[in-house]
Amino acid sequence: MARIRQGVLDAAATPTVQQITPVVASVDAHNGFGFVAAHAGMQRAVAMAQTFGIGLVSVKHSNHFGMAAWIVQQALDAGMLSLVFTNSSPALPVFGGAEKLMGVSPLACGAPAGAAPPFILDMAPSVAARGKIYKALRRGEDIPGDWALDGEGRPTTDPARALEGVMLPMGGPKGSALAIMMDVFSGVLSGSAFAGHVTGPYDPSRPADVGHFLVAIKPDLFMGLEEFKGRMDYLYQRVVGSEKMAGVERIYYPGEIEQITQAERLAKGIPFTEAEIEALNKEAERVGVDKLAFT
């Protein structure tokens, strides 16, 4: 909200789409909401894929679009496989470095299935997503000591000190390389900010200039749709039915835990802490809408 009030995010902006080739399009978010631009981009990618089998969209001059999995779900709802990339503000050092340079930019993809749950991958190239640190800060909770370093380069369990320092890449050079890959496809290719120049979602000083890279693919390009779904179902059964290591009660498919949680939240509601409700109500009062009530 601070970014909107400061005029560095245009809440009224409407994305514009330019068709580049029959299967490639570019979206200019015009510094509007990232989720609006990403939705428009995936919508165009799906439309191209329905006709030509694949659709690729590059989004520029955007903002943080939230959880990448919801854009994957948009493609799944249309029966499509998808790739969803974005870059983000500096939070991660490159392997061997000490400064924030790359973003904790999620890599997401999905594939539909038949009777089995769809495959949904949404992961950051860091040990943990930065949003989890912000969540811990809001809730007054500690974080695991292997998530981040403080401003002096020491492991910390304090989320505030973690945000002053750097996130840690998963797998050392592998996580670092994935973060750079996100910057190539989302920042360099789109014409958006890159190489550490994306502005963070909590920084009201200037536009974020985030880039996204979205792909939708028809699942029946190389075989019939039912055969594809059957193969995905078989993959699911092989994964969750594989022999478990000692102490493991159940093997979950990528995205399955989140889908189970989603069903629980739809049935029982979303739990918030008192501090989170108070922060939302403060914004509600400021803009003149009804406050949330505790239940």
PDB file of N, CA and C in Angstrom, residues 88-164:
ATOM      1  N   SER A  88      13.252 -10.955  -9.200  1.00  0.00           N
ATOM      2  CA  SER A  88      12.818 -10.227  -8.008  1.00  0.00           C
ATOM      3  C   SER A  88      13.988  -9.427  -7.449  1.00  0.00           C
ATOM      4  N   SER A  89      13.710  -8.688  -6.391  1.00  0.00           N
ATOM      5  CA  SER A  89      14.711  -7.779  -5.825  1.00  0.00           C
ATOM      6  C   SER A  89      15.853  -8.544  -5.161  1.00  0.00           C
ATOM      7  N   PRO A  90      17.022  -7.933  -5.056  1.00  0.00           N
ATOM      8  CA  PRO A  90      18.198  -8.621  -4.510  1.00  0.00           C
ATOM      9  C   PRO A  90      17.981  -9.136  -3.091  1.00  0.00           C
ATOM     10  N   ALA A  91      18.343 -10.388  -2.892  1.00  0.00           N
ATOM     11  CA  ALA A  91      18.247 -10.998  -1.566  1.00  0.00           C
ATOM     12  C   ALA A  91      19.270 -12.106  -1.393  1.00  0.00           C
ATOM     13  N   LEU A  92      19.865 -12.525  -2.500  1.00  0.00           N
ATOM     14  CA  LEU A  92      20.685 -13.731  -2.519  1.00  0.00           C
ATOM     15  C   LEU A  92      22.061 -13.411  -3.102  1.00  0.00           C
ATOM     16  N   PRO A  93      23.129 -13.845  -2.466  1.00  0.00           N
ATOM     17  CA  PRO A  93      24.445 -13.669  -3.089  1.00  0.00           C
ATOM     18  C   PRO A  93      24.665 -14.736  -4.152  1.00  0.00           C
ATOM     19  N   VAL A  94      25.455 -14.416  -5.156  1.00  0.00           N
ATOM     20  CA  VAL A  94      25.878 -15.468  -6.076  1.00  0.00           C
ATOM     21  C   VAL A  94      26.853 -16.364  -5.325  1.00  0.00           C
ATOM     22  N   PHE A  95      27.053 -17.568  -5.817  1.00  0.00           N
ATOM     23  CA  PHE A  95      27.922 -18.504  -5.107  1.00  0.00           C
ATOM     24  C   PHE A  95      29.327 -17.924  -4.977  1.00  0.00           C
ATOM     25  N   GLY A  96      29.798 -17.832  -3.758  1.00  0.00           N
ATOM     26  CA  GLY A  96      31.105 -17.257  -3.483  1.00  0.00           C
ATOM     27  C   GLY A  96      31.064 -15.777  -3.166  1.00  0.00           C
ATOM     28  N   GLY A  97      29.891 -15.144  -3.372  1.00  0.00           N
ATOM     29  CA  GLY A  97      29.759 -13.715  -3.109  1.00  0.00           C
ATOM     30  C   GLY A  97      29.237 -13.438  -1.713  1.00  0.00           C
ATOM     31  N   ALA A  98      29.258 -12.163  -1.326  1.00  0.00           N
ATOM     32  CA  ALA A  98      28.807 -11.771   0.007  1.00  0.00           C
ATOM     33  C   ALA A  98      27.680 -10.749  -0.033  1.00  0.00           C
ATOM     34  N   GLU A  99      27.422 -10.139  -1.201  1.00  0.00           N
ATOM     35  CA  GLU A  99      26.400  -9.095  -1.283  1.00  0.00           C
ATOM     36  C   GLU A  99      25.106  -9.620  -1.886  1.00  0.00           C
ATOM     37  N   LYS A 100      24.003  -8.958  -1.550  1.00  0.00           N
ATOM     38  CA  LYS A 100      22.732  -9.262  -2.195  1.00  0.00           C
ATOM     39  C   LYS A 100      22.835  -8.868  -3.666  1.00  0.00           C
ATOM     40  N   LEU A 101      22.550  -9.797  -4.554  1.00  0.00           N
ATOM     41  CA  LEU A 101      22.611  -9.488  -5.977  1.00  0.00           C
ATOM     42  C   LEU A 101      21.439 -10.093  -6.737  1.00  0.00           C
ATOM     43  N   MET A 102      21.224 -11.385  -6.579  1.00  0.00           N
ATOM     44  CA  MET A 102      20.127 -12.053  -7.267  1.00  0.00           C
ATOM     45  C   MET A 102      18.868 -12.055  -6.396  1.00  0.00           C
ATOM     46  N   GLY A 103      17.727 -12.223  -7.045  1.00  0.00           N
ATOM     47  CA  GLY A 103      16.478 -12.325  -6.307  1.00  0.00           C
ATOM     48  C   GLY A 103      16.200 -13.753  -5.872  1.00  0.00           C
ATOM     49  N   VAL A 104      15.351 -13.881  -4.870  1.00  0.00           N
ATOM     50  CA  VAL A 104      14.855 -15.200  -4.473  1.00  0.00           C
ATOM     51  C   VAL A 104      13.657 -15.481  -5.384  1.00  0.00           C
ATOM     52  N   SER A 105      13.958 -15.717  -6.646  1.00  0.00           N
ATOM     53  CA  SER A 105      12.957 -15.739  -7.710  1.00  0.00           C
ATOM     54  C   SER A 105      12.428 -17.152  -7.923  1.00  0.00           C
ATOM     55  N   PRO A 106      11.122 -17.363  -7.765  1.00  0.00           N
ATOM     56  CA  PRO A 106      10.587 -18.721  -7.846  1.00  0.00           C
ATOM     57  C   PRO A 106      10.623 -19.308  -9.249  1.00  0.00           C
ATOM     58  N   LEU A 107      10.895 -20.585  -9.285  1.00  0.00           N
ATOM     59  CA  LEU A 107      10.795 -21.382 -10.496  1.00  0.00           C
ATOM     60  C   LEU A 107       9.549 -22.240 -10.332  1.00  0.00           C
ATOM     61  N   ALA A 108       8.601 -22.105 -11.239  1.00  0.00           N
ATOM     62  CA  ALA A 108       7.350 -22.843 -11.103  1.00  0.00           C
ATOM     63  C   ALA A 108       6.973 -23.504 -12.419  1.00  0.00           C
ATOM     64  N   CYS A 109       6.329 -24.654 -12.311  1.00  0.00           N
ATOM     65  CA  CYS A 109       5.825 -25.346 -13.492  1.00  0.00           C
ATOM     66  C   CYS A 109       4.716 -26.289 -13.061  1.00  0.00           C
ATOM     67  N   GLY A 110       3.950 -26.749 -14.025  1.00  0.00           N
ATOM     68  CA  GLY A 110       2.852 -27.639 -13.696  1.00  0.00           C
ATOM     69  C   GLY A 110       2.465 -28.513 -14.867  1.00  0.00           C
ATOM     70  N   ALA A 111       1.778 -29.612 -14.549  1.00  0.00           N
ATOM     71  CA  ALA A 111       1.285 -30.529 -15.574  1.00  0.00           C
ATOM     72  C   ALA A 111      -0.002 -31.168 -15.081  1.00  0.00           C
ATOM     73  N   PRO A 112      -1.028 -31.218 -15.932  1.00  0.00           N
ATOM     74  CA  PRO A 112      -2.287 -31.841 -15.526  1.00  0.00           C
ATOM     75  C   PRO A 112      -2.171 -33.360 -15.502  1.00  0.00           C
ATOM     76  N   ALA A 113      -3.106 -33.985 -14.834  1.00  0.00           N
ATOM     77  CA  ALA A 113      -3.150 -35.447 -14.772  1.00  0.00           C
ATOM     78  C   ALA A 113      -4.591 -35.895 -14.967  1.00  0.00           C
ATOM     79  N   GLY A 114      -4.833 -37.177 -14.754  1.00  0.00           N
ATOM     80  CA  GLY A 114      -6.184 -37.705 -14.869  1.00  0.00           C
ATOM     81  C   GLY A 114      -6.842 -37.771 -13.506  1.00  0.00           C
ATOM     82  N   ALA A 115      -6.805 -38.954 -12.888  1.00  0.00           N
ATOM     83  CA  ALA A 115      -7.384 -39.120 -11.553  1.00  0.00           C
ATOM     84  C   ALA A 115      -6.447 -38.627 -10.458  1.00  0.00           C
ATOM     85  N   ALA A 116      -5.167 -38.573 -10.741  1.00  0.00           N
ATOM     86  CA  ALA A 116      -4.175 -38.159  -9.745  1.00  0.00           C
ATOM     87  C   ALA A 116      -4.130 -36.635  -9.628  1.00  0.00           C
ATOM     88  N   PRO A 117      -3.562 -36.126  -8.546  1.00  0.00           N
ATOM     89  CA  PRO A 117      -3.381 -34.674  -8.435  1.00  0.00           C
ATOM     90  C   PRO A 117      -2.440 -34.170  -9.526  1.00  0.00           C
ATOM     91  N   PRO A 118      -2.588 -32.921  -9.937  1.00  0.00           N
ATOM     92  CA  PRO A 118      -1.652 -32.370 -10.922  1.00  0.00           C
ATOM     93  C   PRO A 118      -0.269 -32.188 -10.309  1.00  0.00           C
ATOM     94  N   PHE A 119       0.731 -32.153 -11.168  1.00  0.00           N
ATOM     95  CA  PHE A 119       2.089 -31.832 -10.727  1.00  0.00           C
ATOM     96  C   PHE A 119       2.209 -30.317 -10.646  1.00  0.00           C
ATOM     97  N   ILE A 120       2.556 -29.791  -9.478  1.00  0.00           N
ATOM     98  CA  ILE A 120       2.734 -28.349  -9.300  1.00  0.00           C
ATOM     99  C   ILE A 120       4.027 -28.114  -8.525  1.00  0.00           C
ATOM    100  N   LEU A 121       4.987 -27.513  -9.186  1.00  0.00           N
ATOM    101  CA  LEU A 121       6.253 -27.153  -8.540  1.00  0.00           C
ATOM    102  C   LEU A 121       6.339 -25.640  -8.438  1.00  0.00           C
ATOM    103  N   ASP A 122       6.606 -25.142  -7.258  1.00  0.00           N
ATOM    104  CA  ASP A 122       6.804 -23.701  -7.036  1.00  0.00           C
ATOM    105  C   ASP A 122       7.857 -23.573  -5.949  1.00  0.00           C
ATOM    106  N   MET A 123       9.079 -23.288  -6.352  1.00  0.00           N
ATOM    107  CA  MET A 123      10.157 -23.257  -5.359  1.00  0.00           C
ATOM    108  C   MET A 123      11.102 -22.092  -5.615  1.00  0.00           C
ATOM    109  N   ALA A 124      11.650 -21.583  -4.531  1.00  0.00           N
ATOM    110  CA  ALA A 124      12.656 -20.531  -4.617  1.00  0.00           C
ATOM    111  C   ALA A 124      14.036 -21.168  -4.733  1.00  0.00           C
ATOM    112  N   PRO A 125      15.006 -20.460  -5.303  1.00  0.00           N
ATOM    113  CA  PRO A 125      16.366 -20.999  -5.385  1.00  0.00           C
ATOM    114  C   PRO A 125      17.142 -20.858  -4.075  1.00  0.00           C
ATOM    115  N   SER A 126      16.468 -20.357  -3.048  1.00  0.00           N
ATOM    116  CA  SER A 126      17.083 -20.228  -1.725  1.00  0.00           C
ATOM    117  C   SER A 126      16.644 -21.395  -0.847  1.00  0.00           C
ATOM    118  N   VAL A 127      17.262 -21.522   0.310  1.00  0.00           N
ATOM    119  CA  VAL A 127      16.882 -22.577   1.243  1.00  0.00           C
ATOM    120  C   VAL A 127      15.414 -22.435   1.626  1.00  0.00           C
ATOM    121  N   ALA A 128      14.958 -21.200   1.785  1.00  0.00           N
ATOM    122  CA  ALA A 128      13.552 -20.921   2.082  1.00  0.00           C
ATOM    123  C   ALA A 128      13.131 -19.663   1.340  1.00  0.00           C
ATOM    124  N   ALA A 129      11.863 -19.546   1.049  1.00  0.00           N
ATOM    125  CA  ALA A 129      11.349 -18.358   0.374  1.00  0.00           C
ATOM    126  C   ALA A 129      11.430 -17.145   1.303  1.00  0.00           C
ATOM    127  N   ARG A 130      11.730 -15.990   0.732  1.00  0.00           N
ATOM    128  CA  ARG A 130      11.846 -14.774   1.545  1.00  0.00           C
ATOM    129  C   ARG A 130      10.519 -14.421   2.217  1.00  0.00           C
ATOM    130  N   GLY A 131       9.413 -14.778   1.551  1.00  0.00           N
ATOM    131  CA  GLY A 131       8.105 -14.504   2.142  1.00  0.00           C
ATOM    132  C   GLY A 131       7.916 -15.179   3.489  1.00  0.00           C
ATOM    133  N   LYS A 132       8.583 -16.325   3.690  1.00  0.00           N
ATOM    134  CA  LYS A 132       8.475 -17.009   4.978  1.00  0.00           C
ATOM    135  C   LYS A 132       9.178 -16.220   6.081  1.00  0.00           C
ATOM    136  N   ILE A 133      10.212 -15.484   5.706  1.00  0.00           N
ATOM    137  CA  ILE A 133      10.901 -14.653   6.700  1.00  0.00           C
ATOM    138  C   ILE A 133      10.033 -13.452   7.069  1.00  0.00           C
ATOM    139  N   TYR A 134       9.402 -12.839   6.063  1.00  0.00           N
ATOM    140  CA  TYR A 134       8.486 -11.735   6.358  1.00  0.00           C
ATOM    141  C   TYR A 134       7.320 -12.220   7.223  1.00  0.00           C
ATOM    142  N   LYS A 135       6.840 -13.419   6.947  1.00  0.00           N
ATOM    143  CA  LYS A 135       5.744 -13.978   7.739  1.00  0.00           C
ATOM    144  C   LYS A 135       6.177 -14.188   9.187  1.00  0.00           C
ATOM    145  N   ALA A 136       7.386 -14.727   9.384  1.00  0.00           N
ATOM    146  CA  ALA A 136       7.900 -14.927  10.741  1.00  0.00           C
ATOM    147  C   ALA A 136       8.065 -13.596  11.463  1.00  0.00           C
ATOM    148  N   LEU A 137       8.501 -12.572  10.731  1.00  0.00           N
ATOM    149  CA  LEU A 137       8.665 -11.246  11.325  1.00  0.00           C
ATOM    150  C   LEU A 137       7.319 -10.698  11.793  1.00  0.00           C
ATOM    151  N   ARG A 138       6.297 -10.825  10.938  1.00  0.00           N
ATOM    152  CA  ARG A 138       4.959 -10.346  11.311  1.00  0.00           C
ATOM    153  C   ARG A 138       4.429 -11.065  12.544  1.00  0.00           C
ATOM    154  N   ARG A 139       4.749 -12.340  12.649  1.00  0.00           N
ATOM    155  CA  ARG A 139       4.191 -13.158  13.723  1.00  0.00           C
ATOM    156  C   ARG A 139       5.082 -13.222  14.962  1.00  0.00           C
ATOM    157  N   GLY A 140       6.229 -12.563  14.906  1.00  0.00           N
ATOM    158  CA  GLY A 140       7.121 -12.586  16.053  1.00  0.00           C
ATOM    159  C   GLY A 140       7.751 -13.938  16.299  1.00  0.00           C
ATOM    160  N   GLU A 141       7.991 -14.685  15.224  1.00  0.00           N
ATOM    161  CA  GLU A 141       8.536 -16.034  15.336  1.00  0.00           C
ATOM    162  C   GLU A 141       9.997 -16.072  14.893  1.00  0.00           C
ATOM    163  N   ASP A 142      10.737 -17.052  15.382  1.00  0.00           N
ATOM    164  CA  ASP A 142      12.102 -17.283  14.922  1.00  0.00           C
ATOM    165  C   ASP A 142      12.082 -18.056  13.608  1.00  0.00           C
ATOM    166  N   ILE A 143      13.203 -18.024  12.908  1.00  0.00           N
ATOM    167  CA  ILE A 143      13.372 -18.816  11.696  1.00  0.00           C
ATOM    168  C   ILE A 143      14.494 -19.820  11.926  1.00  0.00           C
ATOM    169  N   PRO A 144      14.540 -20.898  11.158  1.00  0.00           N
ATOM    170  CA  PRO A 144      15.663 -21.836  11.281  1.00  0.00           C
ATOM    171  C   PRO A 144      16.995 -21.148  10.991  1.00  0.00           C
ATOM    172  N   GLY A 145      18.032 -21.598  11.642  1.00  0.00           N
ATOM    173  CA  GLY A 145      19.331 -20.947  11.539  1.00  0.00           C
ATOM    174  C   GLY A 145      20.059 -21.139  10.230  1.00  0.00           C
ATOM    175  N   ASP A 146      19.530 -21.999   9.346  1.00  0.00           N
ATOM    176  CA  ASP A 146      20.215 -22.230   8.072  1.00  0.00           C
ATOM    177  C   ASP A 146      19.530 -21.526   6.903  1.00  0.00           C
ATOM    178  N   TRP A 147      18.615 -20.602   7.199  1.00  0.00           N
ATOM    179  CA  TRP A 147      17.906 -19.905   6.130  1.00  0.00           C
ATOM    180  C   TRP A 147      18.656 -18.682   5.615  1.00  0.00           C
ATOM    181  N   ALA A 148      19.325 -17.963   6.512  1.00  0.00           N
ATOM    182  CA  ALA A 148      19.880 -16.661   6.128  1.00  0.00           C
ATOM    183  C   ALA A 148      21.051 -16.281   7.020  1.00  0.00           C
ATOM    184  N   LEU A 149      21.791 -15.278   6.551  1.00  0.00           N
ATOM    185  CA  LEU A 149      22.860 -14.670   7.336  1.00  0.00           C
ATOM    186  C   LEU A 149      22.458 -13.241   7.678  1.00  0.00           C
ATOM    187  N   ASP A 150      22.902 -12.754   8.833  1.00  0.00           N
ATOM    188  CA  ASP A 150      22.601 -11.370   9.191  1.00  0.00           C
ATOM    189  C   ASP A 150      23.548 -10.418   8.465  1.00  0.00           C
ATOM    190  N   GLY A 151      23.461  -9.139   8.783  1.00  0.00           N
ATOM    191  CA  GLY A 151      24.265  -8.139   8.094  1.00  0.00           C
ATOM    192  C   GLY A 151      25.755  -8.287   8.302  1.00  0.00           C
ATOM    193  N   GLU A 152      26.143  -9.077   9.300  1.00  0.00           N
ATOM    194  CA  GLU A 152      27.561  -9.304   9.568  1.00  0.00           C
ATOM    195  C   GLU A 152      28.027 -10.674   9.075  1.00  0.00           C
ATOM    196  N   GLY A 153      27.153 -11.339   8.314  1.00  0.00           N
ATOM    197  CA  GLY A 153      27.538 -12.610   7.720  1.00  0.00           C
ATOM    198  C   GLY A 153      27.446 -13.808   8.640  1.00  0.00           C
ATOM    199  N   ARG A 154      26.653 -13.684   9.710  1.00  0.00           N
ATOM    200  CA  ARG A 154      26.516 -14.787  10.654  1.00  0.00           C
ATOM    201  C   ARG A 154      25.125 -15.403  10.552  1.00  0.00           C
ATOM    202  N   PRO A 155      25.017 -16.722  10.737  1.00  0.00           N
ATOM    203  CA  PRO A 155      23.690 -17.354  10.740  1.00  0.00           C
ATOM    204  C   PRO A 155      22.809 -16.729  11.817  1.00  0.00           C
ATOM    205  N   THR A 156      21.538 -16.584  11.516  1.00  0.00           N
ATOM    206  CA  THR A 156      20.628 -15.956  12.474  1.00  0.00           C
ATOM    207  C   THR A 156      19.271 -16.637  12.466  1.00  0.00           C
ATOM    208  N   THR A 157      18.611 -16.606  13.619  1.00  0.00           N
ATOM    209  CA  THR A 157      17.234 -17.090  13.724  1.00  0.00           C
ATOM    210  C   THR A 157      16.258 -15.927  13.849  1.00  0.00           C
ATOM    211  N   ASP A 158      16.782 -14.705  13.828  1.00  0.00           N
ATOM    212  CA  ASP A 158      15.969 -13.493  13.953  1.00  0.00           C
ATOM    213  C   ASP A 158      15.563 -13.028  12.554  1.00  0.00           C
ATOM    214  N   PRO A 159      14.268 -13.039  12.223  1.00  0.00           N
ATOM    215  CA  PRO A 159      13.866 -12.650  10.869  1.00  0.00           C
ATOM    216  C   PRO A 159      14.242 -11.214  10.511  1.00  0.00           C
ATOM    217  N   ALA A 160      14.211 -10.312  11.489  1.00  0.00           N
ATOM    218  CA  ALA A 160      14.581  -8.921  11.211  1.00  0.00           C
ATOM    219  C   ALA A 160      16.049  -8.825  10.812  1.00  0.00           C
ATOM    220  N   ARG A 161      16.904  -9.539  11.524  1.00  0.00           N
ATOM    221  CA  ARG A 161      18.331  -9.526  11.197  1.00  0.00           C
ATOM    222  C   ARG A 161      18.582 -10.256   9.874  1.00  0.00           C
ATOM    223  N   ALA A 162      17.777 -11.266   9.602  1.00  0.00           N
ATOM    224  CA  ALA A 162      17.918 -11.988   8.332  1.00  0.00           C
ATOM    225  C   ALA A 162      17.629 -11.069   7.152  1.00  0.00           C
ATOM    226  N   LEU A 163      16.632 -10.209   7.302  1.00  0.00           N
ATOM    227  CA  LEU A 163      16.278  -9.291   6.222  1.00  0.00           C
ATOM    228  C   LEU A 163      17.327  -8.198   6.042  1.00  0.00           C
ATOM    229  N   GLU A 164      18.149  -7.987   7.054  1.00  0.00           N
ATOM    230  CA  GLU A 164      19.263  -7.043   6.925  1.00  0.00           C
ATOM    231  C   GLU A 164      20.447  -7.682   6.206  1.00  0.00           C
TER     232      GLU A 164
END
